[in-house]
mmCIF file of C-alpha atoms and ligand atoms in Angstrom:
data_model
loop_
_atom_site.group_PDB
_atom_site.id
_atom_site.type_symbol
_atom_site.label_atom_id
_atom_site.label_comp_id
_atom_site.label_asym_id
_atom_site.label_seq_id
_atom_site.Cartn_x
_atom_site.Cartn_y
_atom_site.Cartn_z
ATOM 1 C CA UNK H 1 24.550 -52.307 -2.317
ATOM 2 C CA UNK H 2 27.718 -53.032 -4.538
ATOM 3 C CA UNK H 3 28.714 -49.183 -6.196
ATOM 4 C CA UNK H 4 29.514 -49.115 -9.650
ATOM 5 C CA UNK H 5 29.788 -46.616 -12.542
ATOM 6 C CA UNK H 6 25.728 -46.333 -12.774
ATOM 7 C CA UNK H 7 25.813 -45.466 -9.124
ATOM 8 C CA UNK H 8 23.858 -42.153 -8.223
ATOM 9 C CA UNK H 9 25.111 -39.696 -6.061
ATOM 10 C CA UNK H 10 22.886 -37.739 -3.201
ATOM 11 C CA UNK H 11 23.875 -35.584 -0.289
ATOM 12 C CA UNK H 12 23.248 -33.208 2.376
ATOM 13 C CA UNK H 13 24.915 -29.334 2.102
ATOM 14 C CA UNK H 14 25.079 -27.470 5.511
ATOM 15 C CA UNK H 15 27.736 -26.003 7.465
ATOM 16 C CA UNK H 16 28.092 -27.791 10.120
ATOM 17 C CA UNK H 17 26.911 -30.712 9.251
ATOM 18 C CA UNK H 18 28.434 -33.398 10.795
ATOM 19 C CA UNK H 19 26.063 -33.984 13.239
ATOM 20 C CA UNK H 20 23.089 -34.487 9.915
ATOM 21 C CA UNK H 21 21.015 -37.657 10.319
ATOM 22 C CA UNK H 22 19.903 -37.368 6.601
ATOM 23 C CA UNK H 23 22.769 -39.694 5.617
ATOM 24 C CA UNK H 24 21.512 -42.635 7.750
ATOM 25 C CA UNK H 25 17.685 -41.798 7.074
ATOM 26 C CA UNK H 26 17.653 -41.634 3.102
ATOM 27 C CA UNK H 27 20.305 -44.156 2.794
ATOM 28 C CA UNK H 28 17.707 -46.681 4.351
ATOM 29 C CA UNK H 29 14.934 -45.521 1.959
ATOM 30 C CA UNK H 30 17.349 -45.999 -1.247
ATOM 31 C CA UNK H 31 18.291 -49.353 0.352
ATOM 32 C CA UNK H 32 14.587 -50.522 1.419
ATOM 33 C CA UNK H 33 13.887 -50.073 -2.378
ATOM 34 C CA UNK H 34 16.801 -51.447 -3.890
ATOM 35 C CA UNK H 35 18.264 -48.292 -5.454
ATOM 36 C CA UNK H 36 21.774 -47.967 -6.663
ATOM 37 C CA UNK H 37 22.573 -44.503 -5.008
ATOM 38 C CA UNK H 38 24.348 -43.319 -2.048
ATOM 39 C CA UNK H 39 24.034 -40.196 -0.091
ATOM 40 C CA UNK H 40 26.530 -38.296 1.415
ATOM 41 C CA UNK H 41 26.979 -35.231 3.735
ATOM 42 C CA UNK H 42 29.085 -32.166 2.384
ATOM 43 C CA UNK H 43 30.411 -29.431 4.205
ATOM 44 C CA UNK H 44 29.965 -26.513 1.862
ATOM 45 C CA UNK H 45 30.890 -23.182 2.541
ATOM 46 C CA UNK H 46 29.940 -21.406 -0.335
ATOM 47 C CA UNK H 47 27.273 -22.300 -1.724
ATOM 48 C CA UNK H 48 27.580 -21.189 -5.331
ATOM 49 C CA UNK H 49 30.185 -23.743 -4.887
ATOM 50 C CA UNK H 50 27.977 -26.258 -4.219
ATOM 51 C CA UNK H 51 25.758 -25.713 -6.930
ATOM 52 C CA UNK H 52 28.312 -26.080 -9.375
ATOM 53 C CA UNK H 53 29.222 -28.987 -8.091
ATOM 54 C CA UNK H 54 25.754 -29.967 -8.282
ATOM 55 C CA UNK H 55 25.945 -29.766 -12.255
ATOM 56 C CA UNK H 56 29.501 -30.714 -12.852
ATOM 57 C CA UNK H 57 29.066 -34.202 -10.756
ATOM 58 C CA UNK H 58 25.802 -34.691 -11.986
ATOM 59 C CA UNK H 59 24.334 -35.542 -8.195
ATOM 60 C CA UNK H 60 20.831 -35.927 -8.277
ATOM 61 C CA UNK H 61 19.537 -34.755 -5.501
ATOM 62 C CA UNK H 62 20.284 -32.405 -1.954
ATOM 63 C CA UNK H 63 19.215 -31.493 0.798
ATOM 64 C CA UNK H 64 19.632 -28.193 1.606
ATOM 65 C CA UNK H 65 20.304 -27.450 5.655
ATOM 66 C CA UNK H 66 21.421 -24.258 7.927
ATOM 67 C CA UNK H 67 22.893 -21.784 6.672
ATOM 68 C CA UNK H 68 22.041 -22.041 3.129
ATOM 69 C CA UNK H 69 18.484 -22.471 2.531
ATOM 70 C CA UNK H 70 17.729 -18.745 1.347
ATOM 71 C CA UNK H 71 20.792 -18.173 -0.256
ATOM 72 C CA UNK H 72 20.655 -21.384 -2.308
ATOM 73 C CA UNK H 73 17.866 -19.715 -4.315
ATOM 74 C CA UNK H 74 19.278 -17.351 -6.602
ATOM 75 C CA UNK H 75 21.774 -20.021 -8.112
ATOM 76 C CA UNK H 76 19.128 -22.606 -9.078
ATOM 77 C CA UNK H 77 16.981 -22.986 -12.364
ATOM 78 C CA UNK H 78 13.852 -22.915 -11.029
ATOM 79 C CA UNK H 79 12.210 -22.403 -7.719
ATOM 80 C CA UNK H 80 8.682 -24.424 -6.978
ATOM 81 C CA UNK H 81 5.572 -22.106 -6.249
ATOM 82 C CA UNK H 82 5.580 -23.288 -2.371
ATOM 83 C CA UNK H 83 9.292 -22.982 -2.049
ATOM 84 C CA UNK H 84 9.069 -19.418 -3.541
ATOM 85 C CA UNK H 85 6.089 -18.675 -1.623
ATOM 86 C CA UNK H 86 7.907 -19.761 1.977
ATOM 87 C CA UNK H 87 11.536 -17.643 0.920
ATOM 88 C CA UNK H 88 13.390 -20.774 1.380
ATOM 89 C CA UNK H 89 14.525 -24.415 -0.416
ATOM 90 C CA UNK H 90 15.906 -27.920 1.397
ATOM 91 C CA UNK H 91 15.716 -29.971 -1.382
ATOM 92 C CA UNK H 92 17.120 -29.623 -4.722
ATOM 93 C CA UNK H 93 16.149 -31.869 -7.473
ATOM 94 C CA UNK H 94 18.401 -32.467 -10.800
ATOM 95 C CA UNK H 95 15.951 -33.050 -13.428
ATOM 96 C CA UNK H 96 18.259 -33.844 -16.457
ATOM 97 C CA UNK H 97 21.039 -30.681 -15.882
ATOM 98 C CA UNK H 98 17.909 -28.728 -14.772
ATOM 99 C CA UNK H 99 18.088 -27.527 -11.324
ATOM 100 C CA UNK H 100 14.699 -27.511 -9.276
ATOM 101 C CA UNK H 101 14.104 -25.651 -5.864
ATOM 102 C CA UNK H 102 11.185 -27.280 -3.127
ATOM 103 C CA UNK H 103 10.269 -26.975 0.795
ATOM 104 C CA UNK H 104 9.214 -30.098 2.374
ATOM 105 C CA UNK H 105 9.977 -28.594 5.697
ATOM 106 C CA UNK H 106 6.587 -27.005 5.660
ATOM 107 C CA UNK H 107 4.628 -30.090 4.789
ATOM 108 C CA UNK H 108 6.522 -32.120 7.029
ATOM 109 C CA UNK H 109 5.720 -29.890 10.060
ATOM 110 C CA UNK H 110 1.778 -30.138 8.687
ATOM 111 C CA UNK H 111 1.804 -33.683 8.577
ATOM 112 C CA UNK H 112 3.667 -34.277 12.108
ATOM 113 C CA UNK H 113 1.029 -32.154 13.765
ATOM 114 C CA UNK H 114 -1.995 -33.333 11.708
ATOM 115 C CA UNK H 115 -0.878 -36.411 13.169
ATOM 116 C CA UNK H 116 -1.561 -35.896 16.429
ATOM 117 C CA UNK H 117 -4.144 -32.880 16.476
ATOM 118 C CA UNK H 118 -6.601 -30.839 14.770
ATOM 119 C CA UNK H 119 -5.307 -27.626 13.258
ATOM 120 C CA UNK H 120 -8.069 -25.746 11.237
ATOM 121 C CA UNK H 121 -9.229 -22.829 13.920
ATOM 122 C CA UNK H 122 -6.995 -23.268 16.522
ATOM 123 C CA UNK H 123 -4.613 -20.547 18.095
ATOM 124 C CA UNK H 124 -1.249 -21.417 17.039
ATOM 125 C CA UNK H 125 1.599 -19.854 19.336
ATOM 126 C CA UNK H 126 5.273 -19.919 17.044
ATOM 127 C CA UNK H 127 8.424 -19.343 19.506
ATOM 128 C CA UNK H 128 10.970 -18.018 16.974
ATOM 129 C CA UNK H 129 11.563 -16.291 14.086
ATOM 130 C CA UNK H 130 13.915 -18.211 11.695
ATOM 131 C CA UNK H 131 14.001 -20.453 8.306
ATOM 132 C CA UNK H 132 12.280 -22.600 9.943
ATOM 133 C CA UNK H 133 9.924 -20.618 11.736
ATOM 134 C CA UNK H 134 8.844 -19.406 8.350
ATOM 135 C CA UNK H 135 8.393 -22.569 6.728
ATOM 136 C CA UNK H 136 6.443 -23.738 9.885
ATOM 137 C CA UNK H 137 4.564 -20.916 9.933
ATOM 138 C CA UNK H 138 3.383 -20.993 6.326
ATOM 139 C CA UNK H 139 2.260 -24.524 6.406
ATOM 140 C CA UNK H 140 0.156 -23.737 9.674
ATOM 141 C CA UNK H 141 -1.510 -21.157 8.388
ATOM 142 C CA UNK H 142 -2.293 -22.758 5.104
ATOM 143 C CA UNK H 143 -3.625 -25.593 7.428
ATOM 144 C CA UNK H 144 -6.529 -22.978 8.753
ATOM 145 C CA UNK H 145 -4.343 -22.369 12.357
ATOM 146 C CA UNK H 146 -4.418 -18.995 13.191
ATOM 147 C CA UNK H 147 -1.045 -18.110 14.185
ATOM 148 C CA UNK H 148 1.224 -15.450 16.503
ATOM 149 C CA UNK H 149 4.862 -15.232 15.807
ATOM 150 C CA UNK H 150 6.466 -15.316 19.399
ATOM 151 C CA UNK H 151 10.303 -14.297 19.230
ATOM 152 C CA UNK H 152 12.766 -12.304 21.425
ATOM 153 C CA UNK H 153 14.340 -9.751 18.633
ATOM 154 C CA UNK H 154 11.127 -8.214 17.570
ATOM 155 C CA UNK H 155 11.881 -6.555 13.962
ATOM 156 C CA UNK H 156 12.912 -10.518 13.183
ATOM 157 C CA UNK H 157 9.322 -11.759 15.013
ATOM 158 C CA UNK H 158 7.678 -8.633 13.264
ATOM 159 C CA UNK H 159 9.242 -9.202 9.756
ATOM 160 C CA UNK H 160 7.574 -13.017 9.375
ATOM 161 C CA UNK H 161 4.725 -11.994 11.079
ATOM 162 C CA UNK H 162 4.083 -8.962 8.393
ATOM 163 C CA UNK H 163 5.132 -11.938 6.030
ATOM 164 C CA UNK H 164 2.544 -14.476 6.737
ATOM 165 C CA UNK H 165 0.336 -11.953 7.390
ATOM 166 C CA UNK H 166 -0.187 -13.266 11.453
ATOM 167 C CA UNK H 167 -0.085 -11.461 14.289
ATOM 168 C CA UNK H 168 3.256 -11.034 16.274
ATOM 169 C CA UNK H 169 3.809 -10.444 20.391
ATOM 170 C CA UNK H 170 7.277 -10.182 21.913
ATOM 171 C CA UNK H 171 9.002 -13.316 23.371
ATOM 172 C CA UNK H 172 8.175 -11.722 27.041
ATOM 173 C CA UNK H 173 4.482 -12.192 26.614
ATOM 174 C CA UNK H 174 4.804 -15.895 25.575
ATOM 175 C CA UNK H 175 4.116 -16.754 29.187
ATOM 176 C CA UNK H 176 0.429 -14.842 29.187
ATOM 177 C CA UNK H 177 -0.764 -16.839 26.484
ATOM 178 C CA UNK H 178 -3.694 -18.777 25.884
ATOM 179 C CA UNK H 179 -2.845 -20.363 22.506
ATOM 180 C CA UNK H 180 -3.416 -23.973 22.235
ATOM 181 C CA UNK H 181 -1.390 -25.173 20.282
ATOM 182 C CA UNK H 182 2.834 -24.172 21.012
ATOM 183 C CA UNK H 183 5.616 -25.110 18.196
ATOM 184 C CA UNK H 184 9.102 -23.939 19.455
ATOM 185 C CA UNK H 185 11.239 -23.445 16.107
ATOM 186 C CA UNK H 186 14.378 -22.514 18.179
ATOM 187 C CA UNK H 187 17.139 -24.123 19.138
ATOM 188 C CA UNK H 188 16.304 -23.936 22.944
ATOM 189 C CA UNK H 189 16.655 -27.718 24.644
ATOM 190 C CA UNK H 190 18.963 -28.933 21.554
ATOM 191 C CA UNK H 191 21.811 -31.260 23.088
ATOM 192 C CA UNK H 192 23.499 -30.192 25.163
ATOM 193 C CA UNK H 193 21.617 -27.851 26.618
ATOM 194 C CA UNK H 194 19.398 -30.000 27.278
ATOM 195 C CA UNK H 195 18.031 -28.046 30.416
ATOM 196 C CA UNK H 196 16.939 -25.293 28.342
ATOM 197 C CA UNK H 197 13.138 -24.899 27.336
ATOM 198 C CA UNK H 198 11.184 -21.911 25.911
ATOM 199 C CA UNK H 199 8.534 -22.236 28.240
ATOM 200 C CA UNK H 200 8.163 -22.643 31.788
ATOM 201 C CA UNK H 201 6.142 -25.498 33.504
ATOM 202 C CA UNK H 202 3.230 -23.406 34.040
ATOM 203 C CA UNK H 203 2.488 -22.600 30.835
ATOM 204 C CA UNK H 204 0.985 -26.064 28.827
ATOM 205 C CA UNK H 205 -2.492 -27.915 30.443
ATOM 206 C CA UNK H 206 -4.665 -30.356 29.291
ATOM 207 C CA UNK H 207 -6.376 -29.957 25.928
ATOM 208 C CA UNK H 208 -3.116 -27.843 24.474
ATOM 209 C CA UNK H 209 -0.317 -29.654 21.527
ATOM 210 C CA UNK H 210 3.353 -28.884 21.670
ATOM 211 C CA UNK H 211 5.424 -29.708 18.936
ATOM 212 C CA UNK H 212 9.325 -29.519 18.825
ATOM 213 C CA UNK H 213 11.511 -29.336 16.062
ATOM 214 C CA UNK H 214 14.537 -30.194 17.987
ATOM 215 C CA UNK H 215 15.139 -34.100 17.766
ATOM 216 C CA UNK H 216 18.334 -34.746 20.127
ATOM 217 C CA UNK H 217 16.941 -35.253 22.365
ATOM 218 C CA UNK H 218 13.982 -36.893 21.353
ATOM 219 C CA UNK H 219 12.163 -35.969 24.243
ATOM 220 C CA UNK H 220 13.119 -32.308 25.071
ATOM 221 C CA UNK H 221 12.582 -30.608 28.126
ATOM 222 C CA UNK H 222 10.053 -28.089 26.101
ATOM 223 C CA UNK H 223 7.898 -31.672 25.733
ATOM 224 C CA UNK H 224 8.665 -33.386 28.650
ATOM 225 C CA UNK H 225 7.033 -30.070 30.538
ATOM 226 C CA UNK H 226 4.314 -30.340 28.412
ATOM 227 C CA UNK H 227 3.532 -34.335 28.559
ATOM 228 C CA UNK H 228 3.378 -33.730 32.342
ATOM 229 C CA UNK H 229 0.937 -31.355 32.139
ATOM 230 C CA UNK H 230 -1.310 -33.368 30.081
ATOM 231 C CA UNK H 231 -0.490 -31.850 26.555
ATOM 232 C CA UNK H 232 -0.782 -33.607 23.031
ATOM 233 C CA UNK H 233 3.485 -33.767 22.277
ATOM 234 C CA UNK H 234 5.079 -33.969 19.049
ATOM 235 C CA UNK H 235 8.563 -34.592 19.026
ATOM 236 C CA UNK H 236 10.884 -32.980 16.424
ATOM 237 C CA UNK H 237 11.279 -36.580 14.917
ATOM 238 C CA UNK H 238 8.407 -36.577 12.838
ATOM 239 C CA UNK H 239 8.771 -33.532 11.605
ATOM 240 C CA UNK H 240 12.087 -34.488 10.336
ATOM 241 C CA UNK H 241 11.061 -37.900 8.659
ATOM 242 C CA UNK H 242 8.258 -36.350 7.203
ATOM 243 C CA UNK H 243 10.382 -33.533 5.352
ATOM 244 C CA UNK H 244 12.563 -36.239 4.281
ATOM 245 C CA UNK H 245 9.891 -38.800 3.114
ATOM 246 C CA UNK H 246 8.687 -35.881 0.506
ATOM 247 C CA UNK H 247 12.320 -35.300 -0.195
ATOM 248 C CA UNK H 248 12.753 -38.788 -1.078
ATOM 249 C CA UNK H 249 9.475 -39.106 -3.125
ATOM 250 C CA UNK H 250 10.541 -36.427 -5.080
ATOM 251 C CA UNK H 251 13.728 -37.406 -5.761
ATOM 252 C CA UNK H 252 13.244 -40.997 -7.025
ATOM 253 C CA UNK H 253 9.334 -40.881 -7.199
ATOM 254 C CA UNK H 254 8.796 -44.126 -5.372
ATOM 255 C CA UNK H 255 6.872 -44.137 -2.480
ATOM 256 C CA UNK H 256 9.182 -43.508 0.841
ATOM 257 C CA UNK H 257 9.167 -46.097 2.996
ATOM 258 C CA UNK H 258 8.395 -44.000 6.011
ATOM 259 C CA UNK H 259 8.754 -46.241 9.073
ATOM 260 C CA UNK H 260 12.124 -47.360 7.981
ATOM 261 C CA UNK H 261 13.349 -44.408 7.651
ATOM 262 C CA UNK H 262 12.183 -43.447 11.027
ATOM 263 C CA UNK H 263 13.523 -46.749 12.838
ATOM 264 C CA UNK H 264 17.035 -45.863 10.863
ATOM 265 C CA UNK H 265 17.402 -42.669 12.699
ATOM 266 C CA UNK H 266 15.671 -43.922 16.293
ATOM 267 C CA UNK H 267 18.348 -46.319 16.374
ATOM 268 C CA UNK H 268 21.212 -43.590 15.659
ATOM 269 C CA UNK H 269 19.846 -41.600 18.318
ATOM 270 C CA UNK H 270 19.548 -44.383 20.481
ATOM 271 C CA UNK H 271 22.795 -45.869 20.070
ATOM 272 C CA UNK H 272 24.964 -42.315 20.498
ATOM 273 C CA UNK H 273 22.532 -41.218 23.378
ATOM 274 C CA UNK H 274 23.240 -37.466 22.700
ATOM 275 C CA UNK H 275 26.192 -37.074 21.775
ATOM 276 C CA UNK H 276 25.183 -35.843 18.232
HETATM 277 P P1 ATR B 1 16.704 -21.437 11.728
HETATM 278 O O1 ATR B 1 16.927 -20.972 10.341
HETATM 279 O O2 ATR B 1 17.192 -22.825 11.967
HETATM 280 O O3 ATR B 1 15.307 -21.279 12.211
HETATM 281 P P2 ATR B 1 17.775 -19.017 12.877
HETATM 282 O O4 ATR B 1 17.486 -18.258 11.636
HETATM 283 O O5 ATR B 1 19.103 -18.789 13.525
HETATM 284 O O6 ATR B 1 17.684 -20.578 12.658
HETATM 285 O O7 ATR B 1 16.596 -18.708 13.906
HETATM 286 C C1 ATR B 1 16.611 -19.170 15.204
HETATM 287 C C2 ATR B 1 15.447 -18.533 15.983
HETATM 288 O O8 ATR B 1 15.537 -18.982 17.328
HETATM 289 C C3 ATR B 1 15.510 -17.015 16.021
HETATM 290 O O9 ATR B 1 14.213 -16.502 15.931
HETATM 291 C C4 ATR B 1 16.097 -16.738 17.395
HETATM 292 O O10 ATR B 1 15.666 -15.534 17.987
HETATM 293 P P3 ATR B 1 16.288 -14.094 17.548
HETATM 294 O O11 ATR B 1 15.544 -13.706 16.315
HETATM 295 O O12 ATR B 1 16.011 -13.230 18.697
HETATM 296 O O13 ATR B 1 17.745 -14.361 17.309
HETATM 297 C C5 ATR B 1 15.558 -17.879 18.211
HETATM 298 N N1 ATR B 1 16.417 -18.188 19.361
HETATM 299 C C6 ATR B 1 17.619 -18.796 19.326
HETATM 300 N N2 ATR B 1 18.128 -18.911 20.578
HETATM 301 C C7 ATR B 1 17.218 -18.344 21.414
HETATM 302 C C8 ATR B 1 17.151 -18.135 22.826
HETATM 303 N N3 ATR B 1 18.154 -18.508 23.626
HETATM 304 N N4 ATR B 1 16.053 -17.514 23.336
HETATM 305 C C9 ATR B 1 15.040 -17.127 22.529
HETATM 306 N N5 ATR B 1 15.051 -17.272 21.188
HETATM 307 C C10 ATR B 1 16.113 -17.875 20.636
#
């Protein structure tokens, strides 16, 4: 793609970010389609900042990553029903100077899972109590799971669960239950500790889903426990491209192209092993 003065500008705001794969993913949908845009990564600290940016640059469109997805709120235009609904936004969209608030973390955890397994009626177990806990959790139980919030500081675990209106059990009990379907939404397994798991090898048999949102490594040792055992996996991957693909959709309204994206970051991870 040849920039020029009509190109448009997208990016990523976290802090860290560094190690984002968003560059590399919605760079390739842009590119699959043509587009004259590029997307960057910024390192914003405050994020009042970066919303002024936001309108003084003109960029038309971010993604919105730790630590800023509840505090982005208050500083933008308008804030979609879901988005509100959830208490946090990834994904801003500049229509014309107007600044527009969404969530596609919670449909991209929806249609990751839905992928793989039935949700409607089944006991949902949620290790952690986070953003994207919350986001997961919402989705889930949209999606007719019936969930428990599973987390180690209860008043956090107890909070979302009073929230989503689902039941909550300390992180202790975790091992006792019977739920059969497990998400973990913590950072437990992320490179590089990559020995790390939320659950122990006991836990997970045949019949039960786990689903990861940690993607370096792809397979984590949360999923590699629970492949072994027979479980449905679904790697934080998915999740991930799926969040994006809406991102992207809403963005430029063209339809994502979905497996590039995917193969753009599979060969990142591939290629730097996990050393993100
Ligand atoms: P995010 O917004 O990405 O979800 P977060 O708000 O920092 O990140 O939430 C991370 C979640 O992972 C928290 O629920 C945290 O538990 P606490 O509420 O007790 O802090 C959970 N978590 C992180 N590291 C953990 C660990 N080593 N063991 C158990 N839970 C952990």
């Amino acid at each position: 793609m040849q920039i020029d003065a009509h190109t448009s500008l997208y990016g990523v705001f976290g802090n860290p970010v560094s190690h984002s794969l968003s560059p590399v993913m919605q760079q390739s949908a842009f590119d699959a389609h043509g587009l004259n845009a590029v997307y960057l990564a910024f390192c914003i600290e405050d994020i009042a900042l970066g919303v002024s940016a936001v309108r003084t640059l003109g960029i038309k469109g971010v993604s919105v990553t730790i630590p800023h997805k509840v505090s982005v709120m208050p500083f933008l235009d308008e804030i979609d029903d879901l988005a509100r609904r959830i208490g946090a936004v990834n994904t801003i969209v500049n229509r014309d100077g107007r600044l527009v608030g969404y969530n596609t973390d919670c449909h991209g955890a929806v249609e990751a899972l839905s992928e793989k397994t039935e949700i409607k009626g089944r006991t949902v177990a949620i290790i952690g109590a986070g953003g994207a806990a919350r986001a997961v959790g919402f989705g889930v139980r949209e999606a007719g799971g019936k969930v428990t919030i599973y987390n180690r500081t209860p008043e956090k675990g107890k909070r979302l669960a009073d929230d989503l209106g689902v039941s909550f059990q300390p992180f202790s009990q975790i091992a006792k239950s019977a739920d059969r379907i497990v998400i973990n939404t913590t950072s437990l397994g992320m490179h590089p500790n990559i020995d790390a798991s939320p659950l122990s090898d006991s836990h997970f048999d045949k019949g039960m889903a786990a689903m990861d949102i940690v993607y370096n490594p792809l397979k984590t040792r949360f999923l590699e426990t629970a492949e072994k055992s027979g479980a449905v996996i679904v790697d934080g991957l998915s999740m991930f491209v799926h969040q994006g693909a809406v991102q992207f959709k809403l963005w430029t309204g063209k339809t994502p192209p979905f497996e590039q994206m995917k193969a753009s970051v599979v060969k990142i991870l591939n290629k730097t092993s996990t050393s993100l």
